[in-house]
Coordinates of C-alpha atoms in Angstrom, one line a residue:
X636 CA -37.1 -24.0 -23.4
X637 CA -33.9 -24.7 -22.2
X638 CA -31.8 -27.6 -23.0
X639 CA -28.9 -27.3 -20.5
X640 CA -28.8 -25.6 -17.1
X641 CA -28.7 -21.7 -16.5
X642 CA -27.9 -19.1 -13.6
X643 CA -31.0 -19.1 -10.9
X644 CA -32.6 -16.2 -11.9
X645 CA -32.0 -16.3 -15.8
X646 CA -34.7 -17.0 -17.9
X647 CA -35.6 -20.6 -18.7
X648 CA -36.1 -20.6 -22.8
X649 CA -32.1 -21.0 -23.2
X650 CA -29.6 -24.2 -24.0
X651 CA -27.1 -23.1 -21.0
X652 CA -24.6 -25.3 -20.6
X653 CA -24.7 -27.4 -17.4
X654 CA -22.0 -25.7 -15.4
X655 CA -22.4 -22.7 -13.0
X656 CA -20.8 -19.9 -13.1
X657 CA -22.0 -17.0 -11.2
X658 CA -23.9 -14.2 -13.1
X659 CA -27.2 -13.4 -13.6
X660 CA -28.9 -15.4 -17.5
X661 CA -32.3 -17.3 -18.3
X662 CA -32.4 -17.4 -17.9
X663 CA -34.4 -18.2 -18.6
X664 CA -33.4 -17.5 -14.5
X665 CA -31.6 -16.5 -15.5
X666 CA -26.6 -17.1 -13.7
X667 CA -24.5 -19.2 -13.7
X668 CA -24.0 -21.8 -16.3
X669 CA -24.5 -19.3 -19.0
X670 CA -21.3 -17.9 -18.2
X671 CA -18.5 -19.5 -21.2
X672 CA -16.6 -16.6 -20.9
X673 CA -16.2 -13.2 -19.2
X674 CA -19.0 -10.7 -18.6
X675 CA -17.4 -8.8 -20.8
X676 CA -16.7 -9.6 -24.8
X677 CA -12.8 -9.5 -25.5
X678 CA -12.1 -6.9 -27.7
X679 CA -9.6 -8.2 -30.7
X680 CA -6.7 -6.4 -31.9
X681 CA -7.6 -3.1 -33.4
X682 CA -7.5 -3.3 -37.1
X683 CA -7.7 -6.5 -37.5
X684 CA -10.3 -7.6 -39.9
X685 CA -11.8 -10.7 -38.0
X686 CA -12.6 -8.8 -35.6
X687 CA -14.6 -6.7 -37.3
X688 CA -16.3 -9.4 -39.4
X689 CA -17.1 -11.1 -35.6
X690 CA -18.1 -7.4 -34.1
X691 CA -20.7 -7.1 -37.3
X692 CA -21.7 -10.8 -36.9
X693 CA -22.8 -10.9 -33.6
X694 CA -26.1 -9.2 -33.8
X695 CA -27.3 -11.3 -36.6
X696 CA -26.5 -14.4 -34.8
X697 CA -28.1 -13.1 -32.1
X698 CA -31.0 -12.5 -34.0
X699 CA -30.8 -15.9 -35.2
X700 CA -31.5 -17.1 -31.6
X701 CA -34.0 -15.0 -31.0
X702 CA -35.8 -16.4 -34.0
X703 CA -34.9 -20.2 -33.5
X704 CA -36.3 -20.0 -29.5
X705 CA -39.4 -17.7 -30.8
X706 CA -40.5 -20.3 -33.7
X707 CA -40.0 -23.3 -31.2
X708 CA -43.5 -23.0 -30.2
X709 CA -44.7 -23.0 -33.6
X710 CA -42.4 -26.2 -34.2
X711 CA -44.5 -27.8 -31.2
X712 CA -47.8 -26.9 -32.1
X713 CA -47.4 -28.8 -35.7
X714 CA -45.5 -31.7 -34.4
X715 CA -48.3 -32.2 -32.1
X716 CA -50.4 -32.6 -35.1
X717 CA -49.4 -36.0 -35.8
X718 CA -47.2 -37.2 -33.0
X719 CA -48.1 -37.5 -29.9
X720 CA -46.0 -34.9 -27.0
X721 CA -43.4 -37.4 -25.9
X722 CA -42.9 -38.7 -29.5
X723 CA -42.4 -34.6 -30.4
X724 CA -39.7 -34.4 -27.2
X725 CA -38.4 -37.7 -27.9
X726 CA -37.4 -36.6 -31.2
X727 CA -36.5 -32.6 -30.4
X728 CA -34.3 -34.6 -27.7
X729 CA -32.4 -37.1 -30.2
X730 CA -32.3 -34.5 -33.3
X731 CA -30.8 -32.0 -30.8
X732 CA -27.9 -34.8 -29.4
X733 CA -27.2 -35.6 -32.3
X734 CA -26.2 -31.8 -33.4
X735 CA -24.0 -31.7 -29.9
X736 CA -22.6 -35.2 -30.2
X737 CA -21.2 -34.1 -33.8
X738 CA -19.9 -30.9 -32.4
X739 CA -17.9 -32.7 -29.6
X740 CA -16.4 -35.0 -32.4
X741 CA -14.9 -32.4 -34.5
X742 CA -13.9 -30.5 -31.5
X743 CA -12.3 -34.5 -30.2
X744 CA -13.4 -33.6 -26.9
X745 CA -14.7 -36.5 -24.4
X746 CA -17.8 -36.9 -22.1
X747 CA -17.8 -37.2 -18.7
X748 CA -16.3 -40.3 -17.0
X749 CA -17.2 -39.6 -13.3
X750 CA -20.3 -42.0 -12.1
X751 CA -21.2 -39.2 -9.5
X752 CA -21.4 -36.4 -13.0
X753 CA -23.7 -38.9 -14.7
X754 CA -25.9 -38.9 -11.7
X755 CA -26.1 -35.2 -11.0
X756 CA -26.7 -34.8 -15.3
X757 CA -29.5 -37.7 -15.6
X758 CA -31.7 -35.4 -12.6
X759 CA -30.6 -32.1 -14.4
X760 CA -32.1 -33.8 -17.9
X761 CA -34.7 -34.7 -16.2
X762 CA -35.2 -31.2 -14.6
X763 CA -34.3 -29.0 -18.0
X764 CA -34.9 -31.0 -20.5
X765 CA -37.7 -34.3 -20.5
X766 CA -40.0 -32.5 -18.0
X767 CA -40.7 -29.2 -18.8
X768 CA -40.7 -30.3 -22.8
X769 CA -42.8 -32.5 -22.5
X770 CA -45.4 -30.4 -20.3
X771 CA -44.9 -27.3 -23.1
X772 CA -45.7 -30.6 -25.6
X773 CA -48.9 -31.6 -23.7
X774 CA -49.9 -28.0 -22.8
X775 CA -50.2 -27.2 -26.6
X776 CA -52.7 -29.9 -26.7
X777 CA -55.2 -27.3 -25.6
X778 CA -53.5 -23.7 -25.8
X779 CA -52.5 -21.6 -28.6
X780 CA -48.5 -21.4 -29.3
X781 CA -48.5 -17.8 -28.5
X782 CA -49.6 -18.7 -24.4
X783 CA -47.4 -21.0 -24.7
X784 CA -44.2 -18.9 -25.2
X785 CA -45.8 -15.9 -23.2
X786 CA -45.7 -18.5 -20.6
X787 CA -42.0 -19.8 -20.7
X788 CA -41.3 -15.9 -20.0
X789 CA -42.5 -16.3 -16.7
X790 CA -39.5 -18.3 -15.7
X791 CA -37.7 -15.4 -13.9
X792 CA -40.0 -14.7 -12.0
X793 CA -40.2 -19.0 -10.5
X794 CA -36.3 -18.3 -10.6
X795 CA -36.5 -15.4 -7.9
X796 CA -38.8 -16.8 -6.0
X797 CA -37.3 -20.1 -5.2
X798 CA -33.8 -18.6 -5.3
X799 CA -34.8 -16.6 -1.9
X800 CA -35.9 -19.6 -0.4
X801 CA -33.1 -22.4 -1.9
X802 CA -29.7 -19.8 -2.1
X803 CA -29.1 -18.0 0.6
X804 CA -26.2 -15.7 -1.4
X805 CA -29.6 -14.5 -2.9
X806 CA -31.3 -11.7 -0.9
X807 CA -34.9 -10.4 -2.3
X808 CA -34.4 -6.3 -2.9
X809 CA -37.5 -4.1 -3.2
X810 CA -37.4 -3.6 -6.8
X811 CA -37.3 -7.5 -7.4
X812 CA -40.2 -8.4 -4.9
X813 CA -42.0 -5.4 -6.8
X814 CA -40.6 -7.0 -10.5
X815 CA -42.0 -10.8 -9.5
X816 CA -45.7 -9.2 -8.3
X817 CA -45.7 -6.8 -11.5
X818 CA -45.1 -10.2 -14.1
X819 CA -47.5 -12.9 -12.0
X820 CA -50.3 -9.8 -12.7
X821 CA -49.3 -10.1 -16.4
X822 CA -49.5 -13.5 -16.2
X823 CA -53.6 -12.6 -14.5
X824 CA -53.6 -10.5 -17.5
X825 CA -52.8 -12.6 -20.3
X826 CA -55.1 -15.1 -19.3
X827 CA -57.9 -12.4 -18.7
X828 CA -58.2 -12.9 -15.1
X829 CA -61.5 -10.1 -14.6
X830 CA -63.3 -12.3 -17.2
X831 CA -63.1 -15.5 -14.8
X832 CA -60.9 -16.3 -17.4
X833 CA -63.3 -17.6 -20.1
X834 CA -62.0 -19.1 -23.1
X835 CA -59.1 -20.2 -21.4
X836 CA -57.9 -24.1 -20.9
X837 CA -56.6 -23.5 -17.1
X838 CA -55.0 -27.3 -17.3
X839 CA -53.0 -26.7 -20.6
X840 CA -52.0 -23.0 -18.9
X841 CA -51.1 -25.1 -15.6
X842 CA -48.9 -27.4 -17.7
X843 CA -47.2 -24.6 -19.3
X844 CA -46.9 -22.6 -16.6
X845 CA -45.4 -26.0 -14.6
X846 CA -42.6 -26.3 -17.4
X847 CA -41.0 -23.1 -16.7
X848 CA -40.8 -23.5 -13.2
X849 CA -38.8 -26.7 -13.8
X850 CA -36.0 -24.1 -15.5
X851 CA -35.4 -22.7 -12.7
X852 CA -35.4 -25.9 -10.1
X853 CA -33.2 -27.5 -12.2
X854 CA -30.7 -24.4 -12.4
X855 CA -31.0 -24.6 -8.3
X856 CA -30.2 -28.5 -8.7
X857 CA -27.2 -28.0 -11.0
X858 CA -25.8 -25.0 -9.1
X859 CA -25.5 -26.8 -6.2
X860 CA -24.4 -30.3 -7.4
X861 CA -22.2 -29.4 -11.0
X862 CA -20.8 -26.0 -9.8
X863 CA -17.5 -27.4 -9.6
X864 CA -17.6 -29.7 -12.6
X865 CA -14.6 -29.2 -14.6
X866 CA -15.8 -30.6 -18.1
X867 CA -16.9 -28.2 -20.8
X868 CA -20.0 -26.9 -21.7
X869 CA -20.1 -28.9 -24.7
X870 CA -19.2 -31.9 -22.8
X871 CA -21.6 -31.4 -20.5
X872 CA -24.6 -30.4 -22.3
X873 CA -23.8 -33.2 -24.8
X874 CA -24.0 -35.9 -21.9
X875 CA -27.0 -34.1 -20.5
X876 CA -28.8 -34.0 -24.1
X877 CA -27.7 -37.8 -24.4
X878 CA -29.7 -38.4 -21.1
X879 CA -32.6 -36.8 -21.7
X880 CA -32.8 -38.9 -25.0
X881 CA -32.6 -42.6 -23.0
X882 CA -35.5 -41.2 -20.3
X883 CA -37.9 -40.4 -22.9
X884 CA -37.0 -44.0 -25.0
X885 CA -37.9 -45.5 -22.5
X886 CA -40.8 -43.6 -21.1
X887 CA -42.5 -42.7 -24.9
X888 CA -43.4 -46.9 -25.8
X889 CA -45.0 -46.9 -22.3
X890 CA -47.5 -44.3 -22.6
X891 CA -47.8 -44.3 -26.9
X892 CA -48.4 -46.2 -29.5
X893 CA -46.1 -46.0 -33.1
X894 CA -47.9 -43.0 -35.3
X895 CA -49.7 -44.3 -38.3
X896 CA -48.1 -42.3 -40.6
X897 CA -45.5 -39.7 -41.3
X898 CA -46.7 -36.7 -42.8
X899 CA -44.2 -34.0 -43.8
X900 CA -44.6 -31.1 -42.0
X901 CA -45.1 -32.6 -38.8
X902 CA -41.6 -34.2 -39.2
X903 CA -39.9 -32.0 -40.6
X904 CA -41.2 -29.3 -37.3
X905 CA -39.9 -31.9 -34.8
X906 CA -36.5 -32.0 -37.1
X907 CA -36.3 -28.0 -37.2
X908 CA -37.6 -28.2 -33.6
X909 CA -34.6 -30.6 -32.3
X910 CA -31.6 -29.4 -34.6
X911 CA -32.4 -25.6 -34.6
X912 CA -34.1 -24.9 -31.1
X913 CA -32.2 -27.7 -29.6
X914 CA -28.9 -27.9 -31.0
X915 CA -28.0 -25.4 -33.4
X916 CA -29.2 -23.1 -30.5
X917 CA -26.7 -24.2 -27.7
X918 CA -23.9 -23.0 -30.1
X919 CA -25.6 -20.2 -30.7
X920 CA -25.4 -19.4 -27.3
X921 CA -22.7 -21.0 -26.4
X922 CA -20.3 -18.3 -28.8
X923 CA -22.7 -15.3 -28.1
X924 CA -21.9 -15.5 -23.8
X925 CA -18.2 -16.1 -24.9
X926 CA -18.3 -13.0 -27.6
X927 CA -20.3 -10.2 -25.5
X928 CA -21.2 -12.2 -22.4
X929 CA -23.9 -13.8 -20.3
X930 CA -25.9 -10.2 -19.8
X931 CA -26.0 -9.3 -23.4
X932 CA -26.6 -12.6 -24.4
X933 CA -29.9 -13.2 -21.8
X934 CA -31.6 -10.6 -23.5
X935 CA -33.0 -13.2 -26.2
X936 CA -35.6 -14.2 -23.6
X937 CA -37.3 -10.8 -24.0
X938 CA -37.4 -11.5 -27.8
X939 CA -39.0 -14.8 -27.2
X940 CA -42.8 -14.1 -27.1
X941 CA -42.9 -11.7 -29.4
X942 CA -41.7 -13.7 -32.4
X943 CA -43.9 -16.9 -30.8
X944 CA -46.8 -14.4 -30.7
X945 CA -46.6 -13.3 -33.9
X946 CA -45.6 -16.6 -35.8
X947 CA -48.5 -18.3 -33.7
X948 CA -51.1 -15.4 -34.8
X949 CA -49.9 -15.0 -38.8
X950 CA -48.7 -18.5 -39.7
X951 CA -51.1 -21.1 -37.7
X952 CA -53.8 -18.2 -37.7
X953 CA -54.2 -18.1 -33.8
X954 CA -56.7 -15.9 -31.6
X955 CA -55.2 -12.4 -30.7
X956 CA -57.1 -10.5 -28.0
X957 CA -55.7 -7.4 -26.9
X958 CA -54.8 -8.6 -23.4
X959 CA -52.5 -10.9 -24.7
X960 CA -49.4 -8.5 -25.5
X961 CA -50.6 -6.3 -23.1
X962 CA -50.3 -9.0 -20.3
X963 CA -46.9 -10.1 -22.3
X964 CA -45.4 -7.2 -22.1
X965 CA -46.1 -6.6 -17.8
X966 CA -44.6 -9.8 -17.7
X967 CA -41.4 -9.1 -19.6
X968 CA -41.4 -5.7 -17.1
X969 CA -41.7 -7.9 -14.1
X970 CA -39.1 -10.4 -15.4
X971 CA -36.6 -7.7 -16.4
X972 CA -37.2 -6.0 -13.0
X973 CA -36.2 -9.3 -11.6
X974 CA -33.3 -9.7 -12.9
X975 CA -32.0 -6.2 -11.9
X976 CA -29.3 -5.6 -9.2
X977 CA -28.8 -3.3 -6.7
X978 CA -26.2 -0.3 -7.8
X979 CA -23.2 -0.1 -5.3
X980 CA -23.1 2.8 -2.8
X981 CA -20.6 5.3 -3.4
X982 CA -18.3 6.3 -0.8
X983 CA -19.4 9.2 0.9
X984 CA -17.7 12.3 1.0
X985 CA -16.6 13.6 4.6
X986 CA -15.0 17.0 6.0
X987 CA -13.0 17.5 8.4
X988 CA -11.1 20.2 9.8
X989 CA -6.9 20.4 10.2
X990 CA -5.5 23.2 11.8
X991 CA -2.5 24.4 10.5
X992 CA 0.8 25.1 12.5
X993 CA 0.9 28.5 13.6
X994 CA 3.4 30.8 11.6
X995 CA 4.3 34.3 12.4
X996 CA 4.7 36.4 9.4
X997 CA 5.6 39.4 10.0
X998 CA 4.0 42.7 9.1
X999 CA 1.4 40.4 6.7
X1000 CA -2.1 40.9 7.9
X1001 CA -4.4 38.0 8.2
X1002 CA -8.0 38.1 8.1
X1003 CA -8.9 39.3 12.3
X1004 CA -5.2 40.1 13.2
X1005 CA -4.2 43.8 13.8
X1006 CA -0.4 45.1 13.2
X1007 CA 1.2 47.7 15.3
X1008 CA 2.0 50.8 14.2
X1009 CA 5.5 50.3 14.4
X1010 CA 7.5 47.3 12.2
X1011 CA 7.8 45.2 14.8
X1012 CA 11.7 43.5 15.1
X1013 CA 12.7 40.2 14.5
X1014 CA 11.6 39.2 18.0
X1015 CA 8.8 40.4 17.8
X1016 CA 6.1 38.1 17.4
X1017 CA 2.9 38.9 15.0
X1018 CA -0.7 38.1 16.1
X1019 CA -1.4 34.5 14.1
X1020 CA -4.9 32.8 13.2
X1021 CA -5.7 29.9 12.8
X1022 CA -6.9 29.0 9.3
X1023 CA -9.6 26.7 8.9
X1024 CA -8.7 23.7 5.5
X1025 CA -11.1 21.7 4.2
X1026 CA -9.7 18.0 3.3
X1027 CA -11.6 15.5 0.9
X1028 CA -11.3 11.7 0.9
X1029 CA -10.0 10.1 -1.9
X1030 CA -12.9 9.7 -4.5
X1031 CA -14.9 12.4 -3.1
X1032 CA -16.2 15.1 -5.4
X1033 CA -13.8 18.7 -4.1

């Protein structure tokens, strides 16, 4: 459910900021654009105490993602009850600008002012943001919420696939070709494949299936057209939020009509829905890839579909059969095996054998030479041997 733009092969249900970096998340895909700092957290001054406080803090606001993306689904499902699915991305859209647009106020920094960055950021709102939220919108017409985000998990796997074929730095490796076959069985699984998969809405599954492959597209699009953008994240993702606000005003009158009514929790779901999963999430983010980095922080998207699934099945009282998490779970295998990278070779040890200048000692016996029975003089010369040395290169195990 990203808002903003990831690396290619990071997994989709992220806010990624709309510059690329390369990686990895996710991104959720899955590199690139997750990247707001180094791979690796800076580590503060021993002893000081905010470090500390940040080092324990971490975690919980990484669970705090985790919980935001998970619920989102949820948040979907009861907006749809009395708003139509553009109305509910219209408003998880504006909500969630809102939250950025504030942000980039305190922080007094500036949006874009290049014509040729607006361009590039209205397709990649289009891409990330209006599209696939309003397909997961429509697709929960018909599905239940757990699908829903079992189905956003599958966006590695789009991400690897059409990485081979639109980045050509991108090379398929056994174990990846093996990890994008493993999750699209899953995916056969969760939707109970053997069972001609009865009981299933294949257009609502379609739809949400179509929404995360638009994570990854869209990562392609902004890789190759914003890599060298040198706004901020903030800026970025703020402009791009901003966008994806004035599509759907325009597009939502078109195809809707003004809701009847209000009701509560509906509203208040598309508020949690566009502040929390929308906003408050890209800062989330946004600190976590700057604190530990874009590896640790991709992670979330293996958290995902297990809080939808189980928010979906205890809260809304959704269906639960037990090829469900079983499918989930071969996806999240195939997605992770993805998103794995080949170990480098080590340099291989070689031996070689220097022979050593000859040297006459004399009257010292080396292994194969004979002394005479008499000392032999100072002219003399001993019988010598060659002695055989055994050399490493440097790194090789001696």
């Amino acid at each position: 459910m990203s808002t903003t733009t990831g690396p290619s092969n990071a997994t989709a249900h992220s806010t990624n900021p709309p510059t690329v970096s390369t990686t990895t998340t996710p991104t959720s895909a899955t590199t690139a654009a997750m990247a707001a700092g180094a791979d690796a957290p800076a580590s503060p001054a021993s002893g000081s105490r905010p470090g500390r406080r940040r080092a324990l803090a971490w975690p919980v606001r990484f669970a705090a993602l985790c919980l935001v993306w998970g619920f989102s689904f949820l948040f979907i499902k009861l907006g749809t009850h009395a708003f139509a699915p553009l109305q509910v991305t219209l408003g998880r859209v504006a909500f969630g600008a809102m939250v950025l647009a504030t942000m980039l106020v305190i922080k007094r920094e500036r949006l874009p002012r290049s014509a040729r960055t607006w361009g590039h950021l209205a397709v990649a709102a289009f891409l990330l943001n209006a599209l696939p939220f309003s397909l997961f919108a429509y697709s929960e017409l018909t599905i239940p919420s757990t699908l829903a985000g079992i189905c956003n998990a599958t966006s590695p796997l789009w991400g690897m696939a059409l990485s081979v074929v639109a980045l050509s730095e991108d090379r398929p490796t056994r174990r990846r070709v093996a990890g994008l076959g493993i999750g699209f069985l899953g995916v056969l699984t969760v939707l109970g494949a053997w069972q001609g998969f009865a009981g299933t809405d294949l257009a609502g599954t379609a739809m949400a299936l179509g929404a995360s492959l638009c994570y990854p597209i869209g990562w392609i699009y902004v890789r190759r057209t914003l890599a060298s953008a040198k706004h901020s994240h903030l800026s970025m993702s703020s402009a791009q939020l901003m966008l994806a606000t004035l599509q759907l005003a325009v597009a939502t009158p078109l195809f809707t009509s003004l809701p009847a009514t209000l009701p509560l929790v509906p509203l208040l779901a598309v508020f949690a829905l566009g502040t929390l999963g929308t906003g408050f999430a890209f800062l989330l983010q946004y600190g976590l890839v700057a604190e530990v980095g874009p590896t640790n922080a991709q992670m979330v998207t293996y958290f995902i579909p297990v809080i939808a699934t189980t928010a979906g099945v205890a809260l809304l009282n959704e269906p639960l059969s037990w090829n469900t998490p079983v499918g989930a779970v071969i996806v999240l295998a195939g997605a992770a095996l993805t998103q794995s990278k080949p170990r480098p070779m080590s340099p291989t040890p070689t031996t070689s054998r220097t022979k050593l200048p000859r040297t006459e000692f004399p009257g010292t016996k080396l292994p194969g030479a004979k002394l005479p029975a008499t000392a032999p003089s100072t002219t003399a010369q001993s019988t010598s041997t060659t002695v055989p040395c055994t050399t490493a290169e440097p790194g090789a195990d001696t």
